[in-house]
CSV table of C-alpha atoms and ligand atoms in Angstrom, one decimal:
chain,number,residue,atom,x,y,z
A,1,UNK,CA,-37.7,-8.1,-34.9
A,2,UNK,CA,-34.2,-9.3,-34.3
A,3,UNK,CA,-33.0,-5.7,-34.2
A,4,UNK,CA,-35.6,-4.8,-31.5
A,5,UNK,CA,-34.7,-7.6,-29.2
A,6,UNK,CA,-31.1,-6.5,-29.5
A,7,UNK,CA,-31.9,-2.9,-28.7
A,8,UNK,CA,-34.0,-4.0,-25.6
A,9,UNK,CA,-31.0,-6.1,-24.5
A,10,UNK,CA,-28.8,-3.1,-25.1
A,11,UNK,CA,-31.2,-0.9,-23.2
A,12,UNK,CA,-31.2,-3.3,-20.2
A,13,UNK,CA,-27.4,-3.4,-20.3
A,14,UNK,CA,-27.3,0.4,-20.2
A,15,UNK,CA,-29.8,0.6,-17.4
A,16,UNK,CA,-28.0,-1.9,-15.3
A,17,UNK,CA,-24.7,-0.1,-15.9
A,18,UNK,CA,-26.2,3.2,-14.8
A,19,UNK,CA,-27.7,1.5,-11.7
A,20,UNK,CA,-24.3,0.0,-10.9
A,21,UNK,CA,-22.5,3.3,-11.3
A,22,UNK,CA,-25.0,5.0,-9.1
A,23,UNK,CA,-24.6,2.5,-6.3
A,24,UNK,CA,-20.8,2.6,-6.7
A,25,UNK,CA,-20.4,6.3,-6.0
A,26,UNK,CA,-17.9,5.9,-3.2
A,27,UNK,CA,-17.1,9.6,-3.2
A,28,UNK,CA,-20.7,10.5,-2.5
A,29,UNK,CA,-20.9,7.9,0.3
A,30,UNK,CA,-17.6,9.2,1.8
A,31,UNK,CA,-18.9,12.8,1.7
A,32,UNK,CA,-22.2,11.9,3.4
A,33,UNK,CA,-20.3,10.0,6.1
A,34,UNK,CA,-17.9,12.9,6.3
A,35,UNK,CA,-14.9,10.5,6.5
A,36,UNK,CA,-12.9,7.9,4.5
A,37,UNK,CA,-13.0,4.4,6.0
A,38,UNK,CA,-9.5,3.0,5.4
A,39,UNK,CA,-8.6,-0.6,5.9
A,40,UNK,CA,-5.1,-1.0,7.4
A,41,UNK,CA,-3.0,-3.7,9.1
A,42,UNK,CA,-3.4,-4.6,12.7
A,43,UNK,CA,0.0,-3.1,13.5
A,44,UNK,CA,3.0,-2.9,11.3
A,45,UNK,CA,5.5,-0.2,12.3
A,46,UNK,CA,6.3,2.2,9.5
A,47,UNK,CA,3.2,1.2,7.5
A,48,UNK,CA,0.2,1.3,9.7
A,49,UNK,CA,0.6,1.2,13.4
A,50,UNK,CA,-1.4,2.4,16.3
A,51,UNK,CA,0.2,3.8,19.5
A,52,UNK,CA,-1.2,3.3,23.0
A,53,UNK,CA,-3.7,6.1,22.4
A,54,UNK,CA,-4.9,4.7,19.1
A,55,UNK,CA,-3.1,7.3,17.0
A,56,UNK,CA,-2.2,5.7,13.7
A,57,UNK,CA,1.1,6.4,11.8
A,58,UNK,CA,2.8,4.9,8.8
A,59,UNK,CA,3.2,5.2,5.0
A,60,UNK,CA,-0.1,3.4,4.4
A,61,UNK,CA,-1.8,5.6,7.0
A,62,UNK,CA,-0.4,8.7,5.5
A,63,UNK,CA,-1.9,7.6,2.2
A,64,UNK,CA,-5.3,7.4,3.8
A,65,UNK,CA,-4.8,10.9,5.3
A,66,UNK,CA,-3.8,12.2,1.9
A,67,UNK,CA,-7.0,10.9,0.4
A,68,UNK,CA,-9.0,12.6,3.2
A,69,UNK,CA,-7.1,15.8,2.6
A,70,UNK,CA,-7.7,15.6,-1.2
A,71,UNK,CA,-11.5,15.2,-0.6
A,72,UNK,CA,-12.2,17.3,2.5
A,73,UNK,CA,-9.1,19.5,2.8
A,74,UNK,CA,-8.8,17.8,6.3
A,75,UNK,CA,-6.4,14.8,6.8
A,76,UNK,CA,-8.2,13.9,10.1
A,77,UNK,CA,-11.4,12.9,8.3
A,78,UNK,CA,-10.4,9.3,8.1
A,79,UNK,CA,-11.3,6.2,10.2
A,80,UNK,CA,-9.1,3.2,10.4
A,81,UNK,CA,-10.3,-0.4,10.3
A,82,UNK,CA,-7.5,-2.8,11.4
A,83,UNK,CA,-7.7,-6.0,9.3
A,84,UNK,CA,-5.7,-9.3,9.2
A,85,UNK,CA,-4.4,-10.4,5.9
A,86,UNK,CA,-7.2,-13.0,5.7
A,87,UNK,CA,-10.0,-10.4,6.4
A,88,UNK,CA,-8.9,-7.6,4.2
A,89,UNK,CA,-10.4,-8.4,0.8
A,90,UNK,CA,-13.9,-9.3,2.3
A,91,UNK,CA,-13.9,-6.1,4.2
A,92,UNK,CA,-13.4,-4.1,1.0
A,93,UNK,CA,-15.8,-6.2,-1.1
A,94,UNK,CA,-18.6,-5.8,1.5
A,95,UNK,CA,-18.2,-2.1,1.7
A,96,UNK,CA,-16.9,-2.1,5.3
A,97,UNK,CA,-13.9,0.0,4.0
A,98,UNK,CA,-13.7,2.5,1.1
A,99,UNK,CA,-10.1,1.7,0.4
A,100,UNK,CA,-7.6,-0.9,1.5
A,101,UNK,CA,-4.2,0.6,2.3
A,102,UNK,CA,-2.4,-2.3,3.9
A,103,UNK,CA,0.9,-3.6,2.4
A,104,UNK,CA,-1.1,-5.6,-0.1
A,105,UNK,CA,0.6,-7.3,-3.0
A,106,UNK,CA,-0.8,-6.7,-6.5
A,107,UNK,CA,-1.2,-10.0,-8.2
A,108,UNK,CA,-3.2,-11.0,-11.2
A,109,UNK,CA,-5.7,-13.2,-9.4
A,110,UNK,CA,-6.4,-10.5,-6.7
A,111,UNK,CA,-6.8,-7.9,-9.4
A,112,UNK,CA,-9.2,-9.9,-11.6
A,113,UNK,CA,-11.1,-12.5,-9.6
A,114,UNK,CA,-12.1,-10.7,-6.5
A,115,UNK,CA,-14.1,-7.8,-7.9
A,116,UNK,CA,-11.3,-5.5,-6.8
A,117,UNK,CA,-8.9,-3.1,-8.6
A,118,UNK,CA,-5.4,-2.4,-7.6
A,119,UNK,CA,-4.5,1.3,-8.2
A,120,UNK,CA,-0.9,2.2,-7.8
A,121,UNK,CA,2.3,0.8,-6.2
A,122,UNK,CA,3.2,2.9,-3.2
A,123,UNK,CA,6.0,0.5,-2.1
A,124,UNK,CA,7.9,-1.9,-4.3
A,125,UNK,CA,8.8,-4.8,-2.1
A,126,UNK,CA,9.9,-8.5,-2.3
A,127,UNK,CA,9.8,-11.4,0.0
A,128,UNK,CA,12.7,-12.0,2.3
A,129,UNK,CA,13.9,-14.2,5.3
A,130,UNK,CA,14.9,-13.3,8.8
A,131,UNK,CA,16.9,-15.6,11.1
A,132,UNK,CA,18.7,-15.4,14.4
A,133,UNK,CA,22.3,-14.4,13.9
A,134,UNK,CA,23.5,-17.3,16.0
A,135,UNK,CA,22.0,-19.8,13.5
A,136,UNK,CA,25.1,-18.9,11.5
A,137,UNK,CA,23.3,-18.7,8.2
A,138,UNK,CA,24.2,-16.1,5.6
A,139,UNK,CA,22.1,-17.1,2.7
A,140,UNK,CA,18.5,-18.4,2.1
A,141,UNK,CA,20.1,-21.2,0.1
A,142,UNK,CA,21.4,-22.6,3.5
A,143,UNK,CA,17.9,-23.0,4.9
A,144,UNK,CA,17.1,-26.6,3.8
A,145,UNK,CA,15.3,-28.4,6.6
A,146,UNK,CA,14.3,-25.2,8.4
A,147,UNK,CA,11.0,-24.5,10.1
A,148,UNK,CA,9.5,-21.2,8.7
A,149,UNK,CA,7.0,-19.0,10.4
A,150,UNK,CA,4.6,-16.9,8.3
A,151,UNK,CA,1.1,-15.4,8.0
A,152,UNK,CA,-1.9,-17.2,6.4
A,153,UNK,CA,-3.9,-15.4,3.7
A,154,UNK,CA,-0.8,-13.8,2.2
A,155,UNK,CA,1.4,-14.3,-0.9
A,156,UNK,CA,4.2,-15.7,1.2
A,157,UNK,CA,3.2,-19.4,1.4
A,158,UNK,CA,3.2,-19.9,-2.4
A,159,UNK,CA,6.5,-18.0,-2.8
A,160,UNK,CA,8.2,-20.2,-0.2
A,161,UNK,CA,6.9,-23.4,-1.8
A,162,UNK,CA,8.1,-22.2,-5.2
A,163,UNK,CA,11.6,-21.1,-3.9
A,164,UNK,CA,12.3,-24.3,-1.9
A,165,UNK,CA,11.1,-26.6,-4.6
A,166,UNK,CA,13.2,-24.7,-7.2
A,167,UNK,CA,16.2,-25.1,-5.0
A,168,UNK,CA,15.5,-28.7,-4.0
A,169,UNK,CA,15.3,-27.8,-0.3
A,170,UNK,CA,12.9,-29.1,2.4
A,171,UNK,CA,11.1,-26.9,4.9
A,172,UNK,CA,8.3,-27.0,7.4
A,173,UNK,CA,5.7,-24.2,7.4
A,174,UNK,CA,4.3,-22.8,10.7
A,175,UNK,CA,1.5,-20.4,9.7
A,176,UNK,CA,-0.7,-18.1,11.8
A,177,UNK,CA,-3.5,-15.7,10.9
A,178,UNK,CA,-2.4,-12.8,13.1
A,179,UNK,CA,0.9,-11.1,12.4
A,180,UNK,CA,1.6,-10.8,16.2
A,181,UNK,CA,1.2,-14.5,16.6
A,182,UNK,CA,4.0,-15.0,14.0
A,183,UNK,CA,6.2,-12.6,15.8
A,184,UNK,CA,5.6,-14.3,19.1
A,185,UNK,CA,6.2,-17.8,17.7
A,186,UNK,CA,9.4,-16.7,16.0
A,187,UNK,CA,10.6,-14.8,19.0
A,188,UNK,CA,10.0,-17.8,21.2
A,189,UNK,CA,12.1,-20.0,18.9
A,190,UNK,CA,9.2,-22.1,17.6
A,191,UNK,CA,10.7,-21.7,14.1
A,192,UNK,CA,14.1,-21.0,12.6
A,193,UNK,CA,13.0,-18.5,10.0
A,194,UNK,CA,10.5,-15.6,9.7
A,195,UNK,CA,9.4,-14.9,6.1
A,196,UNK,CA,7.3,-12.1,4.7
A,197,UNK,CA,7.8,-8.9,2.7
A,198,UNK,CA,11.2,-7.5,3.4
A,199,UNK,CA,9.8,-4.3,4.7
A,200,UNK,CA,7.6,-6.3,7.0
A,201,UNK,CA,10.7,-8.1,8.4
A,202,UNK,CA,12.4,-4.8,9.2
A,203,UNK,CA,9.1,-3.6,10.8
A,204,UNK,CA,8.4,-6.8,12.8
A,205,UNK,CA,12.0,-7.1,13.9
A,206,UNK,CA,11.4,-4.0,16.1
A,207,UNK,CA,8.9,-6.1,18.1
A,208,UNK,CA,11.3,-8.9,19.0
A,209,UNK,CA,12.9,-9.2,22.5
A,210,UNK,CA,16.3,-8.5,21.1
A,211,UNK,CA,16.1,-7.0,17.5
A,212,UNK,CA,19.9,-6.8,17.2
A,213,UNK,CA,20.1,-10.6,17.5
A,214,UNK,CA,18.4,-11.1,14.1
A,215,UNK,CA,19.4,-10.5,10.5
A,216,UNK,CA,17.5,-10.2,7.3
A,217,UNK,CA,19.1,-12.4,4.6
A,218,UNK,CA,20.1,-10.8,1.3
A,219,UNK,CA,17.8,-12.9,-1.0
A,220,UNK,CA,14.6,-11.5,-2.3
A,221,UNK,CA,12.5,-14.4,-3.6
A,222,UNK,CA,9.5,-12.6,-5.2
A,223,UNK,CA,8.0,-9.4,-6.5
A,224,UNK,CA,5.7,-7.8,-4.0
A,225,UNK,CA,4.3,-4.6,-5.4
A,226,UNK,CA,2.3,-3.1,-2.6
A,227,UNK,CA,-0.5,-0.6,-3.0
A,228,UNK,CA,-4.0,0.6,-2.3
A,229,UNK,CA,-7.0,-1.4,-3.5
A,230,UNK,CA,-10.6,-0.4,-4.3
A,231,UNK,CA,-13.8,-2.1,-5.5
A,232,UNK,CA,-14.3,-2.6,-9.2
A,233,UNK,CA,-17.0,-0.5,-10.9
A,234,UNK,CA,-16.2,3.0,-9.6
A,235,UNK,CA,-13.8,4.7,-11.9
A,236,UNK,CA,-14.0,8.1,-10.3
A,237,UNK,CA,-13.0,6.6,-6.9
A,238,UNK,CA,-10.2,4.6,-8.6
A,239,UNK,CA,-9.0,7.9,-10.2
A,240,UNK,CA,-9.0,9.7,-6.8
A,241,UNK,CA,-6.8,7.0,-5.3
A,242,UNK,CA,-4.4,6.8,-8.2
A,243,UNK,CA,-4.0,10.6,-8.5
A,244,UNK,CA,-3.5,11.0,-4.8
A,245,UNK,CA,-0.3,8.9,-5.1
A,246,UNK,CA,0.7,10.5,-8.4
A,247,UNK,CA,0.3,14.0,-6.9
A,248,UNK,CA,2.6,13.1,-4.1
A,249,UNK,CA,5.2,11.7,-6.6
A,250,UNK,CA,4.9,14.8,-8.9
A,251,UNK,CA,5.3,17.0,-5.8
A,252,UNK,CA,8.6,15.3,-4.9
A,253,UNK,CA,9.9,15.4,-8.5
A,254,UNK,CA,9.0,19.2,-8.7
A,255,UNK,CA,10.5,20.0,-5.3
A,256,UNK,CA,7.2,20.8,-3.7
A,257,UNK,CA,7.3,20.0,0.0
A,258,UNK,CA,5.0,20.3,3.0
A,259,UNK,CA,7.1,23.2,4.2
A,260,UNK,CA,7.3,25.2,0.9
A,261,UNK,CA,3.9,24.4,-0.7
A,262,UNK,CA,2.4,27.8,0.2
A,263,UNK,CA,5.4,29.6,-1.4
A,264,UNK,CA,5.2,27.3,-4.4
A,265,UNK,CA,1.7,28.5,-5.1
A,266,UNK,CA,3.3,31.5,-6.7
A,267,UNK,CA,5.7,29.5,-8.8
A,268,UNK,CA,6.0,30.2,-12.5
A,269,UNK,CA,6.6,26.5,-13.4
A,270,UNK,CA,3.6,25.4,-15.3
A,271,UNK,CA,3.9,21.8,-13.9
A,272,UNK,CA,3.8,23.2,-10.3
A,273,UNK,CA,0.9,25.5,-11.2
A,274,UNK,CA,-1.2,22.6,-12.6
A,275,UNK,CA,-0.3,20.5,-9.5
A,276,UNK,CA,-1.3,23.1,-7.1
A,277,UNK,CA,-4.4,24.2,-9.0
A,278,UNK,CA,-3.3,27.8,-9.8
A,279,UNK,CA,-3.7,26.8,-13.4
A,280,UNK,CA,-6.2,24.4,-15.0
A,281,UNK,CA,-9.2,22.5,-13.6
A,282,UNK,CA,-7.6,19.1,-12.8
A,283,UNK,CA,-9.4,18.7,-9.4
A,284,UNK,CA,-12.8,18.9,-11.1
A,285,UNK,CA,-11.9,16.1,-13.4
A,286,UNK,CA,-11.8,13.7,-10.4
A,287,UNK,CA,-14.8,15.3,-8.6
A,288,UNK,CA,-12.6,17.3,-6.2
A,289,UNK,CA,-11.7,20.9,-5.6
A,290,UNK,CA,-8.9,22.5,-7.6
A,291,UNK,CA,-6.7,22.6,-4.4
A,292,UNK,CA,-6.9,18.8,-4.0
A,293,UNK,CA,-3.2,18.2,-4.5
A,294,UNK,CA,-2.2,21.4,-2.5
A,295,UNK,CA,-4.3,19.9,0.4
A,296,UNK,CA,-2.5,16.6,0.2
A,297,UNK,CA,1.0,18.1,0.3
A,298,UNK,CA,0.1,20.6,3.0
A,299,UNK,CA,-1.3,17.7,5.1
A,300,UNK,CA,1.2,14.9,4.6
A,301,UNK,CA,4.0,16.1,2.3
A,302,UNK,CA,5.3,14.6,-0.9
A,303,UNK,CA,6.0,10.9,-1.4
A,304,UNK,CA,9.7,11.2,-0.4
A,305,UNK,CA,8.7,13.0,2.8
A,306,UNK,CA,6.2,10.3,3.9
A,307,UNK,CA,8.8,7.6,2.9
A,308,UNK,CA,11.5,9.3,5.0
A,309,UNK,CA,9.3,10.0,8.0
A,310,UNK,CA,7.9,6.5,8.2
A,311,UNK,CA,10.3,4.0,6.9
A,312,UNK,CA,13.4,5.9,5.8
A,313,UNK,CA,17.1,5.7,6.9
A,314,UNK,CA,16.4,7.9,9.9
A,315,UNK,CA,13.6,5.8,11.3
A,316,UNK,CA,13.9,2.6,13.3
A,317,UNK,CA,13.2,0.6,10.1
A,318,UNK,CA,16.1,2.3,8.4
A,319,UNK,CA,15.1,1.4,4.8
A,320,UNK,CA,16.8,3.1,1.9
A,321,UNK,CA,14.8,4.4,-1.1
A,322,UNK,CA,16.2,1.6,-3.4
A,323,UNK,CA,13.7,0.7,-6.1
A,324,UNK,CA,11.2,3.2,-4.5
A,325,UNK,CA,13.3,6.1,-5.6
A,326,UNK,CA,12.0,8.4,-8.3
A,327,UNK,CA,12.4,7.2,-11.9
A,328,UNK,CA,15.0,9.9,-12.5
A,329,UNK,CA,17.0,8.8,-9.5
A,330,UNK,CA,17.3,5.1,-10.5
A,331,UNK,CA,14.1,3.9,-9.0
A,332,UNK,CA,10.6,2.8,-10.2
A,333,UNK,CA,8.4,5.5,-8.8
A,334,UNK,CA,7.1,7.5,-11.7
A,335,UNK,CA,4.2,9.9,-11.5
A,336,UNK,CA,2.3,10.4,-14.8
A,337,UNK,CA,2.2,14.1,-15.5
A,338,UNK,CA,-0.7,16.4,-14.5
A,339,UNK,CA,-1.8,17.9,-17.8
B,1,GSH,N1,2.2,-8.4,0.9
B,1,GSH,C1,1.7,-9.7,1.3
B,1,GSH,C2,1.8,-9.9,2.8
B,1,GSH,C3,1.0,-8.9,3.6
B,1,GSH,C4,0.8,-9.2,5.1
B,1,GSH,O1,-0.3,-9.4,5.6
B,1,GSH,N2,1.9,-9.3,5.8
B,1,GSH,C5,1.9,-9.5,7.2
B,1,GSH,C6,3.3,-9.7,7.7
B,1,GSH,S1,4.3,-8.3,7.5
B,1,GSH,C7,1.3,-8.2,7.9
B,1,GSH,O2,1.0,-7.3,7.3
B,1,GSH,N3,1.1,-8.2,9.1
B,1,GSH,C8,0.7,-7.0,9.8
B,1,GSH,C9,-0.7,-7.2,10.3
B,1,GSH,O3,-1.4,-8.2,10.0
B,1,GSH,O4,-1.2,-6.3,11.1
B,1,GSH,C10,0.3,-9.9,0.8
B,1,GSH,O5,-0.3,-9.0,0.3
B,1,GSH,O6,-0.2,-11.0,0.9
């Protein structure tokens, strides 16, 4: 008797798992919509930024285009939903977006308590401070008593509280929901300091009246591993997101670029063959065609190319690879092998 009840319970569990899996087939939804709905920021140069005609560019935008290329062989099959920091997780939970690709920090609470899964880190960052040069401050440790502008709904508020408490310093927080409100307030002198992810400071500095009048202080006060997020319960979709980034990393490591990807199709290197689908069936393992990674690289290039194009030393943000270099170049970016 006991055994039967157990098996009924087990049966129910299996059924509900199957039903959950069926309703969580994001890839099927995306295919029937014929596009990926990608949650991005409301405008952060270098990461996700629209121009006057509504054309989006940036590292996070390129990631969305890469996912569309992997699925459809067409990077234009993506639609962007601009989201404030506060709105972003609800938009993903409710199914308004298929993936959130928006300078979002991977933390334990976000990864466990929200029904969401972080996938990879496409940009290792840390929180920093920006001040006017004429404030005469060279270190964050000189900021006691400062008023500090930031965004609500972000990791920044807790980091500031921890840092100032740990260093016995006072501060006054001035927080806004929209990033452009923070920029405007700081630009207008309503606060002495602007704090957010260091990449965000380099990006937002470009929007100030006189960007050259401001410096980013050397201290990094937190770990901000940024990356794309999906809903829990759809392993295939999570795999597609993870392997999109890993394919771009492997391509860079193997010297496969947007310009040479066609030539590379006849490479004898087994790693290149598996990446580009001339050997093995790796695309099928994630529900995609065997040319999934070829399509990504053809459309947006490898990781280093998207980094350089959007935020690298030759862009207005002028960020060096630093910890975002490949693992064999002294950095943290490490693509697990395709095999
Ligand atoms: N990485 C942090 C901060 C993310 C964040 O929202 N930063 C602001 C300031 S850089 C931003 O993205 N603003 C751009 C926007 O909202 O469009 C987090 O995940 O909480």
